[in-house]
C-alpha cells in the first residue's frame, strides 16, 4: 500500500480470487485505508470485481495516462484488454525532475 500510495495519483483496489481466509472486501479496505493514511490526496477506491475495476480505470483515463493492472488470471482480463485496445509497454520513462536553482 505504501509503495502504491507514493507512486500513483489514483488507485483502484480490486479483490484477489484467493481471499486467504478473510471476508470479501476486507483486504481491499485495509489497503485503501493505508493509502489514505500515507497520502491523503491520492484517490483510492475499492472496486472488488477485477473486470469492473479495469473498465473503470480505462473509462476514467486522461490522455497520456498509464493504467497499471495487477491481475490474478490473464485469461479473465485479456478479452477486456483487447476490447479497449490496450497496448502493453516494457517500461515507462518518467520526465526528469526539475533541477534545483
GROMACS .gro file of N, CA, C and O in nm:
model
  404
    1UNK      N    1   0.083  -0.119   0.000
    1UNK     CA    2   0.000   0.000   0.000
    1UNK      C    3   0.087   0.125   0.000
    1UNK      O    4   0.057   0.222  -0.069
    2UNK      N    5   0.196   0.122   0.077
    2UNK     CA    6   0.282   0.241   0.085
    2UNK      C    7   0.346   0.272  -0.050
    2UNK      O    8   0.346   0.387  -0.094
    3UNK      N    9   0.397   0.171  -0.118
    3UNK     CA   10   0.460   0.194  -0.248
    3UNK      C   11   0.358   0.247  -0.349
    3UNK      O   12   0.387   0.341  -0.424
    4UNK      N   13   0.240   0.191  -0.350
    4UNK     CA   14   0.136   0.238  -0.442
    4UNK      C   15   0.095   0.380  -0.408
    4UNK      O   16   0.078   0.464  -0.497
    5UNK      N   17   0.079   0.409  -0.280
    5UNK     CA   18   0.037   0.543  -0.238
    5UNK      C   19   0.137   0.649  -0.281
    5UNK      O   20   0.100   0.760  -0.319
    6UNK      N   21   0.264   0.615  -0.278
    6UNK     CA   22   0.368   0.712  -0.314
    6UNK      C   23   0.394   0.716  -0.464
    6UNK      O   24   0.456   0.809  -0.514
    7UNK      N   25   0.346   0.615  -0.537
    7UNK     CA   26   0.380   0.607  -0.678
    7UNK      C   27   0.269   0.638  -0.776
    7UNK      O   28   0.294   0.653  -0.895
    8UNK      N   29   0.144   0.647  -0.729
    8UNK     CA   30   0.032   0.666  -0.819
    8UNK      C   31  -0.059   0.778  -0.772
    8UNK      O   32  -0.072   0.803  -0.653
    9UNK      N   33  -0.124   0.845  -0.867
    9UNK     CA   34  -0.218   0.953  -0.836
    9UNK      C   35  -0.358   0.900  -0.805
    9UNK      O   36  -0.436   0.964  -0.737
   10UNK      N   37  -0.388   0.783  -0.860
   10UNK     CA   38  -0.520   0.722  -0.841
   10UNK      C   39  -0.500   0.572  -0.825
   10UNK      O   40  -0.421   0.512  -0.898
   11UNK      N   41  -0.572   0.512  -0.731
   11UNK     CA   42  -0.558   0.369  -0.706
   11UNK      C   43  -0.698   0.309  -0.697
   11UNK      O   44  -0.782   0.354  -0.619
   12UNK      N   45  -0.721   0.207  -0.779
   12UNK     CA   46  -0.844   0.129  -0.772
   12UNK      C   47  -0.804  -0.009  -0.721
   12UNK      O   48  -0.725  -0.077  -0.784
   13UNK      N   49  -0.858  -0.046  -0.608
   13UNK     CA   50  -0.825  -0.175  -0.546
   13UNK      C   51  -0.930  -0.277  -0.586
   13UNK      O   52  -1.049  -0.255  -0.570
   14UNK      N   53  -0.885  -0.389  -0.640
   14UNK     CA   54  -0.976  -0.498  -0.673
   14UNK      C   55  -0.944  -0.616  -0.583
   14UNK      O   56  -0.847  -0.616  -0.509
   15UNK      N   57  -1.027  -0.717  -0.588
   15UNK     CA   58  -1.015  -0.831  -0.498
   15UNK      C   59  -0.942  -0.947  -0.565
   15UNK      O   60  -0.968  -0.979  -0.681
   16UNK      N   61  -0.850  -1.012  -0.493
   16UNK     CA   62  -0.788  -1.135  -0.541
   16UNK      C   63  -0.891  -1.247  -0.541
   16UNK      O   64  -0.989  -1.244  -0.465
   17UNK      N   65  -0.868  -1.348  -0.624
   17UNK     CA   66  -0.956  -1.464  -0.623
   17UNK      C   67  -0.943  -1.538  -0.489
   17UNK      O   68  -1.040  -1.584  -0.432
   18UNK      N   69  -0.821  -1.549  -0.440
   18UNK     CA   70  -0.796  -1.618  -0.314
   18UNK      C   71  -0.804  -1.517  -0.200
   18UNK      O   72  -0.717  -1.431  -0.187
   19UNK      N   73  -0.906  -1.527  -0.119
   19UNK     CA   74  -0.926  -1.431  -0.010
   19UNK      C   75  -0.839  -1.462   0.112
   19UNK      O   76  -0.838  -1.385   0.209
   20UNK      N   77  -0.768  -1.575   0.110
   20UNK     CA   78  -0.676  -1.612   0.217
   20UNK      C   79  -0.744  -1.611   0.355
   20UNK      O   80  -0.689  -1.561   0.453
   21UNK      N   81  -0.867  -1.660   0.358
   21UNK     CA   82  -0.940  -1.672   0.484
   21UNK      C   83  -1.004  -1.544   0.534
   21UNK      O   84  -1.062  -1.543   0.641
   22UNK      N   85  -0.995  -1.438   0.458
   22UNK     CA   86  -1.056  -1.311   0.501
   22UNK      C   87  -1.193  -1.295   0.437
   22UNK      O   88  -1.227  -1.360   0.340
   23UNK      N   89  -1.273  -1.201   0.492
   23UNK     CA   90  -1.403  -1.170   0.434
   23UNK      C   91  -1.383  -1.093   0.303
   23UNK      O   92  -1.284  -1.020   0.287
   24UNK      N   93  -1.479  -1.105   0.213
   24UNK     CA   94  -1.475  -1.030   0.088
   24UNK      C   95  -1.464  -0.881   0.114
   24UNK      O   96  -1.538  -0.827   0.197
   25UNK      N   97  -1.371  -0.815   0.049
   25UNK     CA   98  -1.352  -0.672   0.062
   25UNK      C   99  -1.264  -0.628   0.177
   25UNK      O  100  -1.223  -0.513   0.185
   26UNK      N  101  -1.232  -0.721   0.268
   26UNK     CA  102  -1.156  -0.684   0.387
   26UNK      C  103  -1.015  -0.634   0.353
   26UNK      O  104  -0.972  -0.528   0.400
   27UNK      N  105  -0.941  -0.709   0.273
   27UNK     CA  106  -0.804  -0.670   0.240
   27UNK      C  107  -0.804  -0.542   0.156
   27UNK      O  108  -0.724  -0.451   0.180
   28UNK      N  109  -0.895  -0.534   0.062
   28UNK     CA  110  -0.903  -0.413  -0.022
   28UNK      C  111  -0.928  -0.290   0.064
   28UNK      O  112  -0.867  -0.185   0.044
   29UNK      N  113  -1.015  -0.303   0.161
   29UNK     CA  114  -1.046  -0.192   0.251
   29UNK      C  115  -0.924  -0.154   0.334
   29UNK      O  116  -0.895  -0.035   0.355
   30UNK      N  117  -0.851  -0.252   0.382
   30UNK     CA  118  -0.729  -0.226   0.460
   30UNK      C  119  -0.625  -0.152   0.374
   30UNK      O  120  -0.559  -0.059   0.421
   31UNK      N  121  -0.611  -0.193   0.249
   31UNK     CA  122  -0.515  -0.128   0.159
   31UNK      C  123  -0.555   0.017   0.136
   31UNK      O  124  -0.472   0.108   0.145
   32UNK      N  125  -0.683   0.040   0.107
   32UNK     CA  126  -0.729   0.177   0.082
   32UNK      C  127  -0.712   0.264   0.207
   32UNK      O  128  -0.674   0.381   0.196
   33UNK      N  129  -0.738   0.210   0.322
   33UNK     CA  130  -0.718   0.285   0.447
   33UNK      C  131  -0.572   0.321   0.466
   33UNK      O  132  -0.540   0.433   0.508
   34UNK      N  133  -0.482   0.228   0.435
   34UNK     CA  134  -0.338   0.256   0.446
   34UNK      C  135  -0.297   0.365   0.348
   34UNK      O  136  -0.220   0.455   0.382
   35UNK      N  137  -0.348   0.359   0.226
   35UNK     CA  138  -0.318   0.462   0.126
   35UNK      C  139  -0.363   0.599   0.178
   35UNK      O  140  -0.289   0.697   0.170
   36UNK      N  141  -0.482   0.606   0.233
   36UNK     CA  142  -0.536   0.732   0.284
   36UNK      C  143  -0.451   0.788   0.398
   36UNK      O  144  -0.433   0.909   0.409
   37UNK      N  145  -0.399   0.700   0.483
   37UNK     CA  146  -0.312   0.744   0.592
   37UNK      C  147  -0.179   0.798   0.540
   37UNK      O  148  -0.126   0.896   0.591
   38UNK      N  149  -0.124   0.732   0.440
   38UNK     CA  150   0.009   0.767   0.389
   38UNK      C  151   0.005   0.891   0.302
   38UNK      O  152   0.087   0.982   0.316
   39UNK      N  153  -0.090   0.895   0.208
   39UNK     CA  154  -0.102   1.009   0.117
   39UNK      C  155  -0.250   1.041   0.098
   39UNK      O  156  -0.315   0.991   0.005
   40UNK      N  157  -0.305   1.125   0.185
   40UNK     CA  158  -0.449   1.153   0.183
   40UNK      C  159  -0.498   1.213   0.051
   40UNK      O  160  -0.617   1.203   0.021
   41UNK      N  161  -0.410   1.271  -0.028
   41UNK     CA  162  -0.451   1.334  -0.154
   41UNK      C  163  -0.465   1.235  -0.269
   41UNK      O  164  -0.512   1.272  -0.376
   42UNK      N  165  -0.427   1.110  -0.250
   42UNK     CA  166  -0.439   1.009  -0.355
   42UNK      C  167  -0.582   0.954  -0.356
   42UNK      O  168  -0.635   0.916  -0.252
   43UNK      N  169  -0.643   0.953  -0.474
   43UNK     CA  170  -0.777   0.898  -0.492
   43UNK      C  171  -0.767   0.746  -0.484
   43UNK      O  172  -0.706   0.684  -0.571
   44UNK      N  173  -0.822   0.687  -0.380
   44UNK     CA  174  -0.820   0.541  -0.364
   44UNK      C  175  -0.963   0.492  -0.347
   44UNK      O  176  -1.035   0.538  -0.259
   45UNK      N  177  -1.002   0.399  -0.434
   45UNK     CA  178  -1.137   0.342  -0.429
   45UNK      C  179  -1.130   0.191  -0.438
   45UNK      O  180  -1.039   0.137  -0.501
   46UNK      N  181  -1.227   0.127  -0.378
   46UNK     CA  182  -1.238  -0.019  -0.385
   46UNK      C  183  -1.343  -0.055  -0.488
   46UNK      O  184  -1.457  -0.011  -0.480
   47UNK      N  185  -1.302  -0.132  -0.588
   47UNK     CA  186  -1.393  -0.191  -0.688
   47UNK      C  187  -1.355  -0.337  -0.692
   47UNK      O  188  -1.257  -0.375  -0.756
   48UNK      N  189  -1.427  -0.419  -0.619
   48UNK     CA  190  -1.385  -0.557  -0.594
   48UNK      C  191  -1.371  -0.641  -0.720
   48UNK      O  192  -1.279  -0.722  -0.731
   49UNK      N  193  -1.461  -0.626  -0.815
   49UNK     CA  194  -1.458  -0.708  -0.936
   49UNK      C  195  -1.345  -0.662  -1.028
   49UNK      O  196  -1.337  -0.544  -1.064
   50UNK      N  197  -1.258  -0.754  -1.064
   50UNK     CA  198  -1.141  -0.723  -1.146
   50UNK      C  199  -1.178  -0.658  -1.279
   50UNK      O  200  -1.118  -0.558  -1.320
   51UNK      N  201  -1.277  -0.713  -1.348
   51UNK     CA  202  -1.318  -0.657  -1.477
   51UNK      C  203  -1.377  -0.517  -1.460
   51UNK      O  204  -1.347  -0.426  -1.536
   52UNK      N  205  -1.461  -0.499  -1.358
   52UNK     CA  206  -1.520  -0.367  -1.333
   52UNK      C  207  -1.413  -0.265  -1.298
   52UNK      O  208  -1.421  -0.150  -1.341
   53UNK      N  209  -1.314  -0.306  -1.220
   53UNK     CA  210  -1.205  -0.214  -1.184
   53UNK      C  211  -1.127  -0.171  -1.308
   53UNK      O  212  -1.097  -0.052  -1.326
   54UNK      N  213  -1.098  -0.266  -1.396
   54UNK     CA  214  -1.026  -0.232  -1.518
   54UNK      C  215  -1.109  -0.142  -1.609
   54UNK      O  216  -1.059  -0.043  -1.663
   55UNK      N  217  -1.237  -0.174  -1.623
   55UNK     CA  218  -1.325  -0.090  -1.706
   55UNK      C  219  -1.330   0.053  -1.651
   55UNK      O  220  -1.325   0.149  -1.726
   56UNK      N  221  -1.339   0.067  -1.520
   56UNK     CA  222  -1.342   0.199  -1.458
   56UNK      C  223  -1.212   0.273  -1.483
   56UNK      O  224  -1.212   0.392  -1.519
   57UNK      N  225  -1.099   0.206  -1.467
   57UNK     CA  226  -0.969   0.270  -1.488
   57UNK      C  227  -0.956   0.320  -1.632
   57UNK      O  228  -0.913   0.434  -1.655
   58UNK      N  229  -0.995   0.239  -1.727
   58UNK     CA  230  -0.985   0.278  -1.868
   58UNK      C  231  -1.082   0.391  -1.900
   58UNK      O  232  -1.047   0.488  -1.967
   59UNK      N  233  -1.203   0.382  -1.849
   59UNK     CA  234  -1.303   0.485  -1.875
   59UNK      C  235  -1.260   0.620  -1.819
   59UNK      O  236  -1.287   0.724  -1.877
   60UNK      N  237  -1.192   0.620  -1.706
   60UNK     CA  238  -1.152   0.745  -1.640
   60UNK      C  239  -1.015   0.797  -1.682
   60UNK      O  240  -0.972   0.902  -1.635
   61UNK      N  241  -0.948   0.724  -1.770
   61UNK     CA  242  -0.814   0.767  -1.813
   61UNK      C  243  -0.819   0.904  -1.880
   61UNK      O  244  -0.917   0.939  -1.946
   62UNK      N  245  -0.710   0.977  -1.865
   62UNK     CA  246  -0.693   1.101  -1.939
   62UNK      C  247  -0.579   1.077  -2.038
   62UNK      O  248  -0.502   0.982  -2.022
   63UNK      N  249  -0.568   1.158  -2.144
   63UNK     CA  250  -0.462   1.136  -2.243
   63UNK      C  251  -0.323   1.124  -2.178
   63UNK      O  252  -0.291   1.196  -2.083
   64UNK      N  253  -0.246   1.030  -2.227
   64UNK     CA  254  -0.109   1.001  -2.183
   64UNK      C  255  -0.100   0.940  -2.043
   64UNK      O  256   0.008   0.929  -1.988
   65UNK      N  257  -0.212   0.902  -1.985
   65UNK     CA  258  -0.210   0.837  -1.855
   65UNK      C  259  -0.184   0.687  -1.875
   65UNK      O  260  -0.219   0.629  -1.978
   66UNK      N  261  -0.125   0.625  -1.777
   66UNK     CA  262  -0.093   0.483  -1.781
   66UNK      C  263  -0.175   0.412  -1.674
   66UNK      O  264  -0.187   0.460  -1.562
   67UNK      N  265  -0.231   0.297  -1.711
   67UNK     CA  266  -0.300   0.213  -1.615
   67UNK      C  267  -0.211   0.093  -1.587
   67UNK      O  268  -0.165   0.026  -1.680
   68UNK      N  269  -0.185   0.067  -1.460
   68UNK     CA  270  -0.108  -0.050  -1.419
   68UNK      C  271  -0.207  -0.147  -1.357
   68UNK      O  272  -0.280  -0.111  -1.265
   69UNK      N  273  -0.209  -0.269  -1.410
   69UNK     CA  274  -0.305  -0.369  -1.364
   69UNK      C  275  -0.231  -0.488  -1.306
   69UNK      O  276  -0.148  -0.549  -1.373
   70UNK      N  277  -0.258  -0.519  -1.181
   70UNK     CA  278  -0.209  -0.641  -1.119
   70UNK      C  279  -0.326  -0.738  -1.122
   70UNK      O  280  -0.432  -0.709  -1.066
   71UNK      N  281  -0.310  -0.851  -1.189
   71UNK     CA  282  -0.423  -0.941  -1.211
   71UNK      C  283  -0.393  -1.080  -1.158
   71UNK      O  284  -0.277  -1.119  -1.144
   72UNK      N  285  -0.499  -1.154  -1.132
   72UNK     CA  286  -0.487  -1.293  -1.090
   72UNK      C  287  -0.474  -1.386  -1.210
   72UNK      O  288  -0.397  -1.480  -1.208
   73UNK      N  289  -0.555  -1.361  -1.312
   73UNK     CA  290  -0.564  -1.454  -1.424
   73UNK      C  291  -0.577  -1.373  -1.554
   73UNK      O  292  -0.679  -1.310  -1.579
   74UNK      N  293  -0.472  -1.377  -1.635
   74UNK     CA  294  -0.472  -1.301  -1.760
   74UNK      C  295  -0.587  -1.341  -1.851
   74UNK      O  296  -0.644  -1.257  -1.919
   75UNK      N  297  -0.624  -1.468  -1.849
   75UNK     CA  298  -0.734  -1.513  -1.936
   75UNK      C  299  -0.865  -1.444  -1.901
   75UNK      O  300  -0.952  -1.428  -1.987
   76UNK      N  301  -0.881  -1.401  -1.777
   76UNK     CA  302  -1.003  -1.333  -1.735
   76UNK      C  303  -1.005  -1.190  -1.789
   76UNK      O  304  -1.109  -1.141  -1.833
   77UNK      N  305  -0.891  -1.123  -1.786
   77UNK     CA  306  -0.889  -0.982  -1.827
   77UNK      C  307  -0.848  -0.960  -1.972
   77UNK      O  308  -0.873  -0.854  -2.029
   78UNK      N  309  -0.789  -1.060  -2.037
   78UNK     CA  310  -0.743  -1.043  -2.176
   78UNK      C  311  -0.853  -0.997  -2.271
   78UNK      O  312  -0.831  -0.905  -2.350
   79UNK      N  313  -0.975  -1.056  -2.266
   79UNK     CA  314  -1.080  -1.008  -2.357
   79UNK      C  315  -1.110  -0.859  -2.338
   79UNK      O  316  -1.131  -0.786  -2.435
   80UNK      N  317  -1.111  -0.813  -2.214
   80UNK     CA  318  -1.136  -0.671  -2.189
   80UNK      C  319  -1.019  -0.586  -2.237
   80UNK      O  320  -1.038  -0.479  -2.294
   81UNK      N  321  -0.896  -0.633  -2.217
   81UNK     CA  322  -0.779  -0.560  -2.266
   81UNK      C  323  -0.786  -0.546  -2.418
   81UNK      O  324  -0.758  -0.440  -2.474
   82UNK      N  325  -0.826  -0.654  -2.485
   82UNK     CA  326  -0.841  -0.649  -2.630
   82UNK      C  327  -0.953  -0.552  -2.670
   82UNK      O  328  -0.939  -0.474  -2.764
   83UNK      N  329  -1.062  -0.556  -2.595
   83UNK     CA  330  -1.178  -0.471  -2.624
   83UNK      C  331  -1.142  -0.322  -2.618
   83UNK      O  332  -1.187  -0.243  -2.700
   84UNK      N  333  -1.060  -0.284  -2.522
   84UNK     CA  334  -1.024  -0.143  -2.506
   84UNK      C  335  -0.895  -0.108  -2.580
   84UNK      O  336  -0.842   0.001  -2.567
   85UNK      N  337  -0.846  -0.202  -2.660
   85UNK     CA  338  -0.726  -0.184  -2.741
   85UNK      C  339  -0.605  -0.145  -2.655
   85UNK      O  340  -0.527  -0.056  -2.690
   86UNK      N  341  -0.591  -0.213  -2.542
   86UNK     CA  342  -0.478  -0.188  -2.453
   86UNK      C  343  -0.347  -0.225  -2.522
   86UNK      O  344  -0.341  -0.320  -2.599
   87UNK      N  345  -0.245  -0.149  -2.493
   87UNK     CA  346  -0.113  -0.171  -2.553
   87UNK      C  347  -0.013  -0.196  -2.440
   87UNK      O  348   0.008  -0.108  -2.356
   88UNK      N  349   0.048  -0.313  -2.435
   88UNK     CA  350   0.146  -0.339  -2.329
   88UNK      C  351   0.273  -0.258  -2.354
   88UNK      O  352   0.309  -0.230  -2.468
   89UNK      N  353   0.338  -0.220  -2.246
   89UNK     CA  354   0.466  -0.149  -2.256
   89UNK      C  355   0.568  -0.220  -2.169
   89UNK      O  356   0.535  -0.277  -2.066
   90UNK      N  357   0.693  -0.216  -2.214
   90UNK     CA  358   0.800  -0.282  -2.139
   90UNK      C  359   0.853  -0.191  -2.028
   90UNK      O  360   0.899  -0.238  -1.925
   91UNK      N  361   0.848  -0.061  -2.050
   91UNK     CA  362   0.896   0.031  -1.948
   91UNK      C  363   0.831   0.168  -1.969
   91UNK      O  364   0.781   0.198  -2.077
   92UNK      N  365   0.834   0.246  -1.865
   92UNK     CA  366   0.777   0.380  -1.869
   92UNK      C  367   0.886   0.475  -1.822
   92UNK      O  368   0.949   0.453  -1.720
   93UNK      N  369   0.907   0.579  -1.899
   93UNK     CA  370   1.011   0.676  -1.865
   93UNK      C  371   0.944   0.802  -1.813
   93UNK      O  372   0.875   0.872  -1.886
   94UNK      N  373   0.965   0.829  -1.686
   94UNK     CA  374   0.910   0.950  -1.626
   94UNK      C  375   0.999   1.068  -1.663
   94UNK      O  376   1.120   1.052  -1.681
   95UNK      N  377   0.939   1.185  -1.676
   95UNK     CA  378   1.022   1.303  -1.704
   95UNK      C  379   1.119   1.328  -1.589
   95UNK      O  380   1.089   1.297  -1.474
   96UNK      N  381   1.234   1.382  -1.621
   96UNK     CA  382   1.334   1.412  -1.519
   96UNK      C  383   1.281   1.520  -1.425
   96UNK      O  384   1.212   1.613  -1.470
   97UNK      N  385   1.309   1.508  -1.296
   97UNK     CA  386   1.263   1.612  -1.203
   97UNK      C  387   1.335   1.743  -1.232
   97UNK      O  388   1.447   1.744  -1.283
   98UNK      N  389   1.270   1.855  -1.203
   98UNK     CA  390   1.335   1.984  -1.228
   98UNK      C  391   1.461   1.999  -1.144
   98UNK      O  392   1.468   1.949  -1.031
   99UNK      N  393   1.560   2.064  -1.201
   99UNK     CA  394   1.686   2.087  -1.128
   99UNK      C  395   1.670   2.203  -1.030
   99UNK      O  396   1.601   2.299  -1.058
  100UNK      N  397   1.738   2.189  -0.918
  100UNK     CA  398   1.736   2.296  -0.818
  100UNK      C  399   1.812   2.417  -0.872
  100UNK      O  400   1.913   2.402  -0.942
  101UNK      N  401   1.764   2.534  -0.840
  101UNK     CA  402   1.828   2.656  -0.889
  101UNK      C  403   1.951   2.691  -0.810
  101UNK      O  404   1.977   2.655  -0.704
   0.00000   0.00000   0.00000
